[in-house]
Tab-separated table of C-alpha atoms in Angstrom:
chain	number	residue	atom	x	y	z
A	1	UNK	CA	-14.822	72.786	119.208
A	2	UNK	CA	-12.758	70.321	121.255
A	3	UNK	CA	-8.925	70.886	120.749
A	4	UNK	CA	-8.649	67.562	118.716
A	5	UNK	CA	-11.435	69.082	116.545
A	6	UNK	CA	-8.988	72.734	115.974
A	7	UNK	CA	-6.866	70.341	114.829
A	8	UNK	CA	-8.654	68.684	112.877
A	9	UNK	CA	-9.522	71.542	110.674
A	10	UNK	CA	-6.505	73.074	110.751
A	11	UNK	CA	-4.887	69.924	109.113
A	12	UNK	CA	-8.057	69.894	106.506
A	13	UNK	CA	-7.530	73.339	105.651
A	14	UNK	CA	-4.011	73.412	105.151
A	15	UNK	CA	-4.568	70.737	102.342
A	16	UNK	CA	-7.404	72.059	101.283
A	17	UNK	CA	-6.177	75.585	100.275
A	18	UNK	CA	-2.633	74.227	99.136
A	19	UNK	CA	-4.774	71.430	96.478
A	20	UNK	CA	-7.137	74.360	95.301
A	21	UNK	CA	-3.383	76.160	94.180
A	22	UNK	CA	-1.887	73.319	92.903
A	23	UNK	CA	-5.029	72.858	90.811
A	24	UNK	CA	-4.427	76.355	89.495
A	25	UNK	CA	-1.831	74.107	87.137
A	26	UNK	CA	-4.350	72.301	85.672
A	27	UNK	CA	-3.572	73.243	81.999
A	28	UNK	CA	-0.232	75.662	82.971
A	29	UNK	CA	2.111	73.073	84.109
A	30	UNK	CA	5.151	73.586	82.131
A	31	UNK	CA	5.750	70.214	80.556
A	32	UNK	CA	2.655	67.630	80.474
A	33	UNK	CA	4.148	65.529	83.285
A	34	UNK	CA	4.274	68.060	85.720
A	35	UNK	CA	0.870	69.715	84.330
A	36	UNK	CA	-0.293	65.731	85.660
A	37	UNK	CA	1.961	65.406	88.569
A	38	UNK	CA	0.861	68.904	90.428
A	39	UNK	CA	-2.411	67.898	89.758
A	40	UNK	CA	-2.192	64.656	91.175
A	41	UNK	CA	-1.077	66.020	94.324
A	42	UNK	CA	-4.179	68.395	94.304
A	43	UNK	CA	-6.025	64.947	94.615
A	44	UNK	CA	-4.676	63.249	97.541
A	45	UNK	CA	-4.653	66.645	99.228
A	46	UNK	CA	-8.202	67.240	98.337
A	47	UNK	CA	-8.658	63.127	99.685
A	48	UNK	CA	-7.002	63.704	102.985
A	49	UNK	CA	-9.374	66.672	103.344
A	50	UNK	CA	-12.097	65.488	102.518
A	51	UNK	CA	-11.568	62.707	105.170
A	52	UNK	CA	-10.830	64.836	107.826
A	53	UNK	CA	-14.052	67.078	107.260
A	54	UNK	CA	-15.943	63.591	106.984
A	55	UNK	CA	-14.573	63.142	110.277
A	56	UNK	CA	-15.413	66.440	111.921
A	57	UNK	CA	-18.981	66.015	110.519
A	58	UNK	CA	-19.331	62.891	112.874
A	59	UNK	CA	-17.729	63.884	115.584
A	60	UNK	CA	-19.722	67.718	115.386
A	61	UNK	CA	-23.496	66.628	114.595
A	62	UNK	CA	-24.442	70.138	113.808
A	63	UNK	CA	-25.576	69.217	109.983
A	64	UNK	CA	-22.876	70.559	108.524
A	65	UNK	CA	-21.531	68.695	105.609
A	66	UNK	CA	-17.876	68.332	104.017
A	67	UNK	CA	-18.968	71.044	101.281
A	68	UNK	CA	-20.109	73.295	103.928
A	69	UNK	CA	-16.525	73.141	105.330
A	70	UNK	CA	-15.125	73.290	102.286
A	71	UNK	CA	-17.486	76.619	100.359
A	72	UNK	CA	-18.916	77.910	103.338
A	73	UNK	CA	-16.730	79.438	105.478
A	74	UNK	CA	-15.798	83.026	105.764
A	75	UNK	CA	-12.131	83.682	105.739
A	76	UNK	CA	-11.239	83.887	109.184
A	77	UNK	CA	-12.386	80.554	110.050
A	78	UNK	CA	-10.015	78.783	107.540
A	79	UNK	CA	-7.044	77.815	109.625
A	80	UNK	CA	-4.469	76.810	106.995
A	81	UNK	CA	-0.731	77.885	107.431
A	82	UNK	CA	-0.376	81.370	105.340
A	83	UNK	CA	2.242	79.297	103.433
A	84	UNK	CA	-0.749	77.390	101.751
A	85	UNK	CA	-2.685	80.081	100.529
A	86	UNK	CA	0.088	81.985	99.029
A	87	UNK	CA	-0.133	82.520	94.826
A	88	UNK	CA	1.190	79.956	92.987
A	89	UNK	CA	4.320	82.368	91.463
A	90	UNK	CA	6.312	80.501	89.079
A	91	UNK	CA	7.345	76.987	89.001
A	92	UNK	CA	10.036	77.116	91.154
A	93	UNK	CA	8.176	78.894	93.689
A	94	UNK	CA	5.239	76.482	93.566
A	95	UNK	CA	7.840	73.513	93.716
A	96	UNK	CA	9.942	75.128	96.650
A	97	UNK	CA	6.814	75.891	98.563
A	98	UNK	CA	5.869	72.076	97.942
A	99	UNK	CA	9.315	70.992	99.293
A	100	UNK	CA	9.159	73.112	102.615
A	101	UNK	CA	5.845	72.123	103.398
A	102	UNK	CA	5.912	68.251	102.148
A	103	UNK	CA	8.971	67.961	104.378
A	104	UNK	CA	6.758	68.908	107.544
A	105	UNK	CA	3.637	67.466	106.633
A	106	UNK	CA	5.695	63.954	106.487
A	107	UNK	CA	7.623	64.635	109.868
A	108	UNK	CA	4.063	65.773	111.140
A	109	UNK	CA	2.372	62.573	109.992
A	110	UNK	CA	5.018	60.379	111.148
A	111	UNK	CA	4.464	61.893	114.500
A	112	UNK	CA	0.555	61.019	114.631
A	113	UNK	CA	1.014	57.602	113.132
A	114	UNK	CA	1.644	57.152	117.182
A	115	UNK	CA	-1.351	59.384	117.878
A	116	UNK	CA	-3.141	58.113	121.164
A	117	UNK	CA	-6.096	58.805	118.719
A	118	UNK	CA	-7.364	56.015	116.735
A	119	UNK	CA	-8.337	58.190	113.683
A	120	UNK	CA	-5.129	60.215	113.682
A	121	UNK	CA	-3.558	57.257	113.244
A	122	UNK	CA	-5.257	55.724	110.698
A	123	UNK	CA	-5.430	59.326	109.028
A	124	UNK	CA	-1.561	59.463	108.996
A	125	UNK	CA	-0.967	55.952	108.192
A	126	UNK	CA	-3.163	56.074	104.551
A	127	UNK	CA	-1.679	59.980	104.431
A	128	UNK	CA	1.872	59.326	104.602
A	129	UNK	CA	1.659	56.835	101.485
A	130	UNK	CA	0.516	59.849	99.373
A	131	UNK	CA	2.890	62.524	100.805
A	132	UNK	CA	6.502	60.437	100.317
A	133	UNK	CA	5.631	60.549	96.842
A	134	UNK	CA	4.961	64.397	97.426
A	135	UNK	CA	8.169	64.804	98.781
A	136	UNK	CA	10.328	62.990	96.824
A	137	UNK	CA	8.518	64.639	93.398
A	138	UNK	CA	9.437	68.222	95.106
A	139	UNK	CA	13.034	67.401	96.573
A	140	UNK	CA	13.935	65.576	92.682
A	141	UNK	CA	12.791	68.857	91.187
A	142	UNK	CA	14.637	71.233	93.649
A	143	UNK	CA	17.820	69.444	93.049
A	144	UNK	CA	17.029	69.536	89.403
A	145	UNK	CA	16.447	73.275	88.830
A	146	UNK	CA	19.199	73.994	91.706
A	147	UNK	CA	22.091	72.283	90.111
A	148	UNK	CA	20.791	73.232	86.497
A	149	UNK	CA	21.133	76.363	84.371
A	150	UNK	CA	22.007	79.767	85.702
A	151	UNK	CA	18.849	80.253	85.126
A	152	UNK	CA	17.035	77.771	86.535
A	153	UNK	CA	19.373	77.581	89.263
A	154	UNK	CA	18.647	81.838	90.168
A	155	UNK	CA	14.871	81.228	90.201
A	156	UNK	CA	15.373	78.609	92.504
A	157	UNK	CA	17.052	80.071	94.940
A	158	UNK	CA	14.723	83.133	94.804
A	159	UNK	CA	11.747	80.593	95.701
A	160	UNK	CA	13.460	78.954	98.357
A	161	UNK	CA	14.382	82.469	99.447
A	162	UNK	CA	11.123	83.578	98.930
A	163	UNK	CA	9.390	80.847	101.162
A	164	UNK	CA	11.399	81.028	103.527
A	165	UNK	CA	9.677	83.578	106.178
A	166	UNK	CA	6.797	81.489	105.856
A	167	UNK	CA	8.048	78.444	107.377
A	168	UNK	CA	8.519	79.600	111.084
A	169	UNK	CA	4.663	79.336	111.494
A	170	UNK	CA	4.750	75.691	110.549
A	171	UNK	CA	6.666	75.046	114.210
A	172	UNK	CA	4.571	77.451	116.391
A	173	UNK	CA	3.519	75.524	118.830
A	174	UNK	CA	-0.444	76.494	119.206
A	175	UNK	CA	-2.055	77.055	122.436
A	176	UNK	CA	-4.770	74.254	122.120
A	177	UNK	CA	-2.169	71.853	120.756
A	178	UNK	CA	-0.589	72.165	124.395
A	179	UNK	CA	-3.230	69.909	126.004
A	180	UNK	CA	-3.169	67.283	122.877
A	181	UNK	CA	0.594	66.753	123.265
A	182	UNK	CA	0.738	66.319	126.859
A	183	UNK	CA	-2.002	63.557	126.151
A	184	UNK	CA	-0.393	62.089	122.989
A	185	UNK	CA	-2.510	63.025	120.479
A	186	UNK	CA	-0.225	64.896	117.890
A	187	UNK	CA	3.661	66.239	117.826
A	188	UNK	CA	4.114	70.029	119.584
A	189	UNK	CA	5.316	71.618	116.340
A	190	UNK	CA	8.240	72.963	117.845
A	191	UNK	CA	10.085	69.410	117.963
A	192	UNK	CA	9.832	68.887	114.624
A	193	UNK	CA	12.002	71.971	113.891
A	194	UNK	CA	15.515	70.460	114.214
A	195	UNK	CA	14.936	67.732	112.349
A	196	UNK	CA	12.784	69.271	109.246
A	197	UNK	CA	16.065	72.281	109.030
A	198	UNK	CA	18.359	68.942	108.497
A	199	UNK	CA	16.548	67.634	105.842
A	200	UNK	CA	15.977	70.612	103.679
A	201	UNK	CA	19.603	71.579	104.443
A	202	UNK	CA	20.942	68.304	103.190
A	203	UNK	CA	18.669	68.466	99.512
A	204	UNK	CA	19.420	72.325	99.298
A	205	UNK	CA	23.135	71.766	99.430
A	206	UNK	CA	22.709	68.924	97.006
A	207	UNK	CA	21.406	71.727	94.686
A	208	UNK	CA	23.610	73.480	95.249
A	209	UNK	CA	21.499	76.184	96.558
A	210	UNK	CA	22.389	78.331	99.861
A	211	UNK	CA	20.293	77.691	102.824
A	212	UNK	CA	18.542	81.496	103.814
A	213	UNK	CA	19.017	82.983	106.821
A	214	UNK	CA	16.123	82.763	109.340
A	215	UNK	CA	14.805	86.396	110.178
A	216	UNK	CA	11.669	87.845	111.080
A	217	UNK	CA	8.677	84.753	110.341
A	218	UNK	CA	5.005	85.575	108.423
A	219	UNK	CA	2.448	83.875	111.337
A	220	UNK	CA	-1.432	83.984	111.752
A	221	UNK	CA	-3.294	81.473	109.662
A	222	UNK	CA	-3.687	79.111	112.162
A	223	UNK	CA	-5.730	81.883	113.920
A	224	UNK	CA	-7.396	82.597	110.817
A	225	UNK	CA	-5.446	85.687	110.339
A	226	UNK	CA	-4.964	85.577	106.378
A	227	UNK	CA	-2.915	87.201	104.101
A	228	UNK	CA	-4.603	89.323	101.474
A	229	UNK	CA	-4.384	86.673	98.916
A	230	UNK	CA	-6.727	84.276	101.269
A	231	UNK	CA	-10.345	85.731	99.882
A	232	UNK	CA	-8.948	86.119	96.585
A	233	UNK	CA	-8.477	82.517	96.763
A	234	UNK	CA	-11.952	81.981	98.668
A	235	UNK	CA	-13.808	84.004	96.375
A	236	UNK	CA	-13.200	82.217	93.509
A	237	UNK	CA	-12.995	78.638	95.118
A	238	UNK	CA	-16.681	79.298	96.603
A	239	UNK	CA	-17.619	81.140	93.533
A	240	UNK	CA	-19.806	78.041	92.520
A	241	UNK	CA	-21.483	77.246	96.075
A	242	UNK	CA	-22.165	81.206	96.618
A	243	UNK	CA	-23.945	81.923	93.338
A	244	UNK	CA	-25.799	78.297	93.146
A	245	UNK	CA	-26.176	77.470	96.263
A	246	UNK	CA	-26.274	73.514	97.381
A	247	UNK	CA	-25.184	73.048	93.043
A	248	UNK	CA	-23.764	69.921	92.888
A	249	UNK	CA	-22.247	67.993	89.539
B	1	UNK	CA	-27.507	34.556	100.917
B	2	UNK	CA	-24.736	34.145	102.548
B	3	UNK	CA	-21.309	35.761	102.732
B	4	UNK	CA	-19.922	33.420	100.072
B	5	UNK	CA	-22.706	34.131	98.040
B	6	UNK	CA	-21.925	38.183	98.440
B	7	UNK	CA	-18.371	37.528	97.695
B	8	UNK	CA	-19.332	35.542	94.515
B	9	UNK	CA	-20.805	38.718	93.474
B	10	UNK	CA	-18.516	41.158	94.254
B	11	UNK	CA	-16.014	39.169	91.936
B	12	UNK	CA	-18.121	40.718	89.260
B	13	UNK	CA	-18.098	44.082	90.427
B	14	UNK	CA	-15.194	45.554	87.742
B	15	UNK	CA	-12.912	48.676	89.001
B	16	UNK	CA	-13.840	51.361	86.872
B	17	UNK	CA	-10.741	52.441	85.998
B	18	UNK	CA	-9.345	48.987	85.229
B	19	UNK	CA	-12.653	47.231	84.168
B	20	UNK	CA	-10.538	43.544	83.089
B	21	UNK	CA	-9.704	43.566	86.814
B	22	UNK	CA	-12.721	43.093	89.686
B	23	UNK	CA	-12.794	44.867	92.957
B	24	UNK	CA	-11.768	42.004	95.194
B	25	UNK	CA	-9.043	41.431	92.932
B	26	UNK	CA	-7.573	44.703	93.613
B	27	UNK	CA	-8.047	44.520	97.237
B	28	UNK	CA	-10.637	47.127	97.749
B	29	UNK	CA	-13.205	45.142	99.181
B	30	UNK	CA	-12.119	44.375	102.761
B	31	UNK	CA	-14.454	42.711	104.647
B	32	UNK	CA	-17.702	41.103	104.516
B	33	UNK	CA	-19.812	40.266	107.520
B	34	UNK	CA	-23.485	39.251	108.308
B	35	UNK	CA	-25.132	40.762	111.441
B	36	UNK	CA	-28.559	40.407	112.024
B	37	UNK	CA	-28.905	39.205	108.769
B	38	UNK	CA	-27.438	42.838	107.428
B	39	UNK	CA	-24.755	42.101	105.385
B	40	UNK	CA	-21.667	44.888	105.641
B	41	UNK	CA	-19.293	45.443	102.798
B	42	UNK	CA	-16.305	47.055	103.813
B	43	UNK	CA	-14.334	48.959	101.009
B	44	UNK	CA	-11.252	50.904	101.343
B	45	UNK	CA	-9.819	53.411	98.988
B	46	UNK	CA	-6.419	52.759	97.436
B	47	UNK	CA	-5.505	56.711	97.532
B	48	UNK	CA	-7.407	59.132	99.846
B	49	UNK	CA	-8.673	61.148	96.545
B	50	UNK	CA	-9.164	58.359	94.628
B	51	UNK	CA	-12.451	59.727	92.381
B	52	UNK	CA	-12.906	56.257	91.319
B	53	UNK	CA	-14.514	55.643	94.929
B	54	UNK	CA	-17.919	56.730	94.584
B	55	UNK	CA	-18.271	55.062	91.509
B	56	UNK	CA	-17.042	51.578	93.151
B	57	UNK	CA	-19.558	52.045	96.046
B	58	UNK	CA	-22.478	52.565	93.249
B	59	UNK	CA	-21.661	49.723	91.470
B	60	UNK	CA	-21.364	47.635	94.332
B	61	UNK	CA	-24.686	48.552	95.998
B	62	UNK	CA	-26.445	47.893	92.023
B	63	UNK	CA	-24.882	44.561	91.934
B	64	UNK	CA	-26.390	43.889	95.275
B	65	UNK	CA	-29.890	45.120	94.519
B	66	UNK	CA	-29.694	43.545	91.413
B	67	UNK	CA	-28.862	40.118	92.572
B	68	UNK	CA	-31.894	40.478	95.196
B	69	UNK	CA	-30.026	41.360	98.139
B	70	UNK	CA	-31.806	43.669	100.050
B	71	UNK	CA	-30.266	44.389	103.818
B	72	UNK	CA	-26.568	45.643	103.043
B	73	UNK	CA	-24.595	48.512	104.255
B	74	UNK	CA	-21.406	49.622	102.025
B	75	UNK	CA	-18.942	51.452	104.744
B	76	UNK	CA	-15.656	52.810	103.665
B	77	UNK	CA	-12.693	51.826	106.098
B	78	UNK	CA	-9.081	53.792	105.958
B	79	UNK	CA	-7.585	51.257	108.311
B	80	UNK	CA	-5.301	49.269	107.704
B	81	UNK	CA	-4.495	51.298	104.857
B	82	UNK	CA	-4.499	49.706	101.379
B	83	UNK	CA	-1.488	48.370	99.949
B	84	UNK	CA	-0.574	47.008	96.519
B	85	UNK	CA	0.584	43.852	98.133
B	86	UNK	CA	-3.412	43.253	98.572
B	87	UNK	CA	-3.606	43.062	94.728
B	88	UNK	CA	-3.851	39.468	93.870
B	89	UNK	CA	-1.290	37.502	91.620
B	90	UNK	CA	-4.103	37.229	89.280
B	91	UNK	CA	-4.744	41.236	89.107
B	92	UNK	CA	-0.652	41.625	88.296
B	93	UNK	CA	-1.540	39.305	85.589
B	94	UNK	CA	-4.094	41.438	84.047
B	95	UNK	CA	-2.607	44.428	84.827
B	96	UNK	CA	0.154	43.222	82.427
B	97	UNK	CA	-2.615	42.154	79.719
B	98	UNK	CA	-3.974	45.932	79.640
B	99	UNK	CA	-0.244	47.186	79.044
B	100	UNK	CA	0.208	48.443	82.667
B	101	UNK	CA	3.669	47.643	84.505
B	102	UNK	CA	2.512	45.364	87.351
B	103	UNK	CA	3.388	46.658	91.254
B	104	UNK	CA	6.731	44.546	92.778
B	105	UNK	CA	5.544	42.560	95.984
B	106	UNK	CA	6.488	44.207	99.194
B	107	UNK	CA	6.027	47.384	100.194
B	108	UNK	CA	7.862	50.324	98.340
B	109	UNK	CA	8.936	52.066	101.509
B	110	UNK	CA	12.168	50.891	101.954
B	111	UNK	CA	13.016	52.234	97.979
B	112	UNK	CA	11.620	55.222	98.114
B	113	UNK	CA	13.635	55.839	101.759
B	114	UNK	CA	16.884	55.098	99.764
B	115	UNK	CA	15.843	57.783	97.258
B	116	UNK	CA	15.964	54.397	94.650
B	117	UNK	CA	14.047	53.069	92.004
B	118	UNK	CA	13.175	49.744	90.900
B	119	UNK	CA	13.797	48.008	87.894
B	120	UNK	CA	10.733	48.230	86.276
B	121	UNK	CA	9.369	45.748	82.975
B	122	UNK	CA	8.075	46.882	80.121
B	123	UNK	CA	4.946	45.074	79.646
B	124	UNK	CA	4.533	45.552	75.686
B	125	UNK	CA	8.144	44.140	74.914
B	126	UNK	CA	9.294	42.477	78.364
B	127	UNK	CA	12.672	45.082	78.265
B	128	UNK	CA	14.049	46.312	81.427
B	129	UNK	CA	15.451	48.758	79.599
B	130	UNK	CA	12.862	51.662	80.847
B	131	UNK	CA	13.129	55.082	82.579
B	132	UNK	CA	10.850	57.070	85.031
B	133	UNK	CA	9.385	59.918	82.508
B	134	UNK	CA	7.148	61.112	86.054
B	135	UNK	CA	6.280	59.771	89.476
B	136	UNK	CA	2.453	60.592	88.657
B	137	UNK	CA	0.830	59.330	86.242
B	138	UNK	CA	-2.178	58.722	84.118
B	139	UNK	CA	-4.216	58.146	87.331
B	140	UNK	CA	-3.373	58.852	91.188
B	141	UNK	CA	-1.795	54.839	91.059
B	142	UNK	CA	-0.035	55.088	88.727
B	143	UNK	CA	3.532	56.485	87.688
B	144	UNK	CA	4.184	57.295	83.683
B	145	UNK	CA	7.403	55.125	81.944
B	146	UNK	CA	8.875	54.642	79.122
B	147	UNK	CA	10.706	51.873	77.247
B	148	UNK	CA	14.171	52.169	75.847
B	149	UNK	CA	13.981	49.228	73.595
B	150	UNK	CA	10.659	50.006	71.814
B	151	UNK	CA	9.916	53.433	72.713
B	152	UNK	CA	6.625	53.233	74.297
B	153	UNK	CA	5.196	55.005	76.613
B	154	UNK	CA	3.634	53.520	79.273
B	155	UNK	CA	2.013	53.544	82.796
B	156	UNK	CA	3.405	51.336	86.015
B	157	UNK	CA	1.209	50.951	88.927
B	158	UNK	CA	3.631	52.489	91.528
B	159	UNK	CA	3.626	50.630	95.276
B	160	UNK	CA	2.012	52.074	98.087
């Protein structure tokens, strides 16, 4: 795979994984809206994936197709930030993951609006439409539960707290991204960093919530090193594909 | 056939979601263009997971076959991404007619940047009296309202 192509994936995946736990809502959510809302999001993730594994499939003629990326992978060769795969918790966990990673993945998409690649920029221009309304849904709820009840305000802070070694990974810069930055083609993750820790500080103290301190960081799943809750996920994602294989609807 | 002709018939082509409103109208179908007398039909998707997408790309290639035209490609095209400023003045209108809150004109970047929201019409009673209930809504497009004055519910079709 060419180093644009890593990249590629790694983007799909990351979407891909965090839609399949959003979807996990489908029927939980705990008022209708949200139930609607988290699903929602599931769907434009589950879009931008499915247009950058349309994408890979042209530009790798090895007739694979998007399902193929999608079911057929073994674990390892998902690339998705550990962040995404992680179980959905409670609400306030699922909503303060959302925040922390809808804040990068709209610094990371303004970045490759200005991609020296055509279809990185026309990936992140359609993208970013979907994930402002991502962001904004997450940040509205994170001041809401943050500057609520005791309660609500406790679990919130526990999420944030809770997410919050799996963010350093999100602004690792990866070796194969090295050559794509000096040539334009994306952000190096690492410049993002100062300007992502502004913006969540700014919404956390508007809830009233206490920024964590940054310690020791979870890292890996752009390697395809997985946390144990990755084939869990898998297994019951590809459940379908594995025991009917080439089903389709 | 010509690319008038094609056009002509994609006015009849209805969204599926919105069937009172046609898929030019919403400004899905980009481009048409005749090469070698092939015809290419350029569509674009208003979200990236819109589901309604296959089904607009079906319909489109049955009202082609149906009408006799034989040598057409459908392609889907992400750029320049769609917009509900590409919505015609006569899909607001029908928007309104189906009892969904028309899009403003111009794009809702600069709002949603300020962290505002607009003043938004309730199209059963014409109040602008109305509250967000949720950003998302009945359908990826669309956020979910509701009316102060008469109480209803009901579903505004949010700028992108």
């Amino acid at each position: 795979m060419k180093n644009e192509e890593t990249l590629a994936l790694h983007l799909a995946d990351n979407t891909l994984i965090l839609g399949q736990r959003l979807g996990e809502w489908c029927g939980n959510g705990p008022v209708i809206e949200e139930d609607i809302a988290l699903t929602n999001i599931a769907l434009d993730y589950i879009g931008q994936t499915s247009i950058l594994y349309k994408h890979l499939c042209e530009a790798i003629p090895d007739g694979k197709d998007e399902d193929d990326y999608a079911f057929l992978r073994t674990e390892r060769e998902y690339k998705n930030f550990i962040l995404c795969e992680l179980p959905i918790g409670d609400y306030g966990f699922t909503i303060a993951r959302q925040f922390v990673f809808s804040q990068w993945y709209l610094l990371y998409l303004e970045a490759l609006q200005n991609s020296t690649i055509t279809f990185f920029q026309e990936f992140a221009a359609k993208s970013i439409k979907e994930v402002r309304y991502h962001l904004q849904h997450s940040q509205d709820w994170v001041i809401r539960l943050g500057d609520g009840t005791d309660e609500s305000k406790a679990r919130m802070q526990n999420a944030i707290n809770s997410v919050w070694n799996y963010t350093g990974e999100l602004f690792q810069d990866f070796p194969s991204d090295a050559e794509l930055v000096e040539r334009g083609v994306c952000p190096a993750n690492s410049s993002l960093h100062a300007t992502w820790m502004n913006k969540v500080e700014e919404t956390l103290l508007e809830a009233g919530l206490t920024v964590p301190a940054s310690g020791w960081m979870h890292s890996g799943g752009r390697k395809g090193l997985h946390s144990e809750h990755m084939g869990h996920l898998l297994s019951e994602m590809q459940y379908m594909q594995r025991s009917y294989p080439n089903c389709e609807w | 056939m010509n690319t008038e002709r094609i056009w002509n018939l994609l006015n009849e082509v209805p969204d599926p979601e919105i069937p009172n409103i046609n898929v030019v109208e919403m400004g899905i179908v980009r481009d048409v263009q005749e090469t070698n007398q092939q015809f290419i039909v350029s569509i674009t998707p208003t979200y990236s997971g819109c589901p309604a997408m296959h089904a607009i790309e079906q319909d489109i290639k049955q009202k082609l076959a149906d009408s006799g035209v034989t040598n057409f490609e459908v392609k889907t095209v992400l750029s320049p991404a769609w917009t509900t400023d590409w919505m015609t003045d006569e899909a607001l209108r029908k928007l309104e007619e189906v009892g969904i809150a028309a899009p403003h004109r111009g794009s809702a970047d600069k709002n949603l940047l300020m962290g505002k929201l607009r003043e938004v019409k309730c199209p059963r009673c014409g109040s602008y009296d109305t509250h967000m209930l949720s950003q998302f809504g009945t359908t990826a497009c669309k956020s979910l309202y509701k009316c102060n004055s008469c109480k209803d519910p009901f579903d505004y079709f949010k700028c992108i």
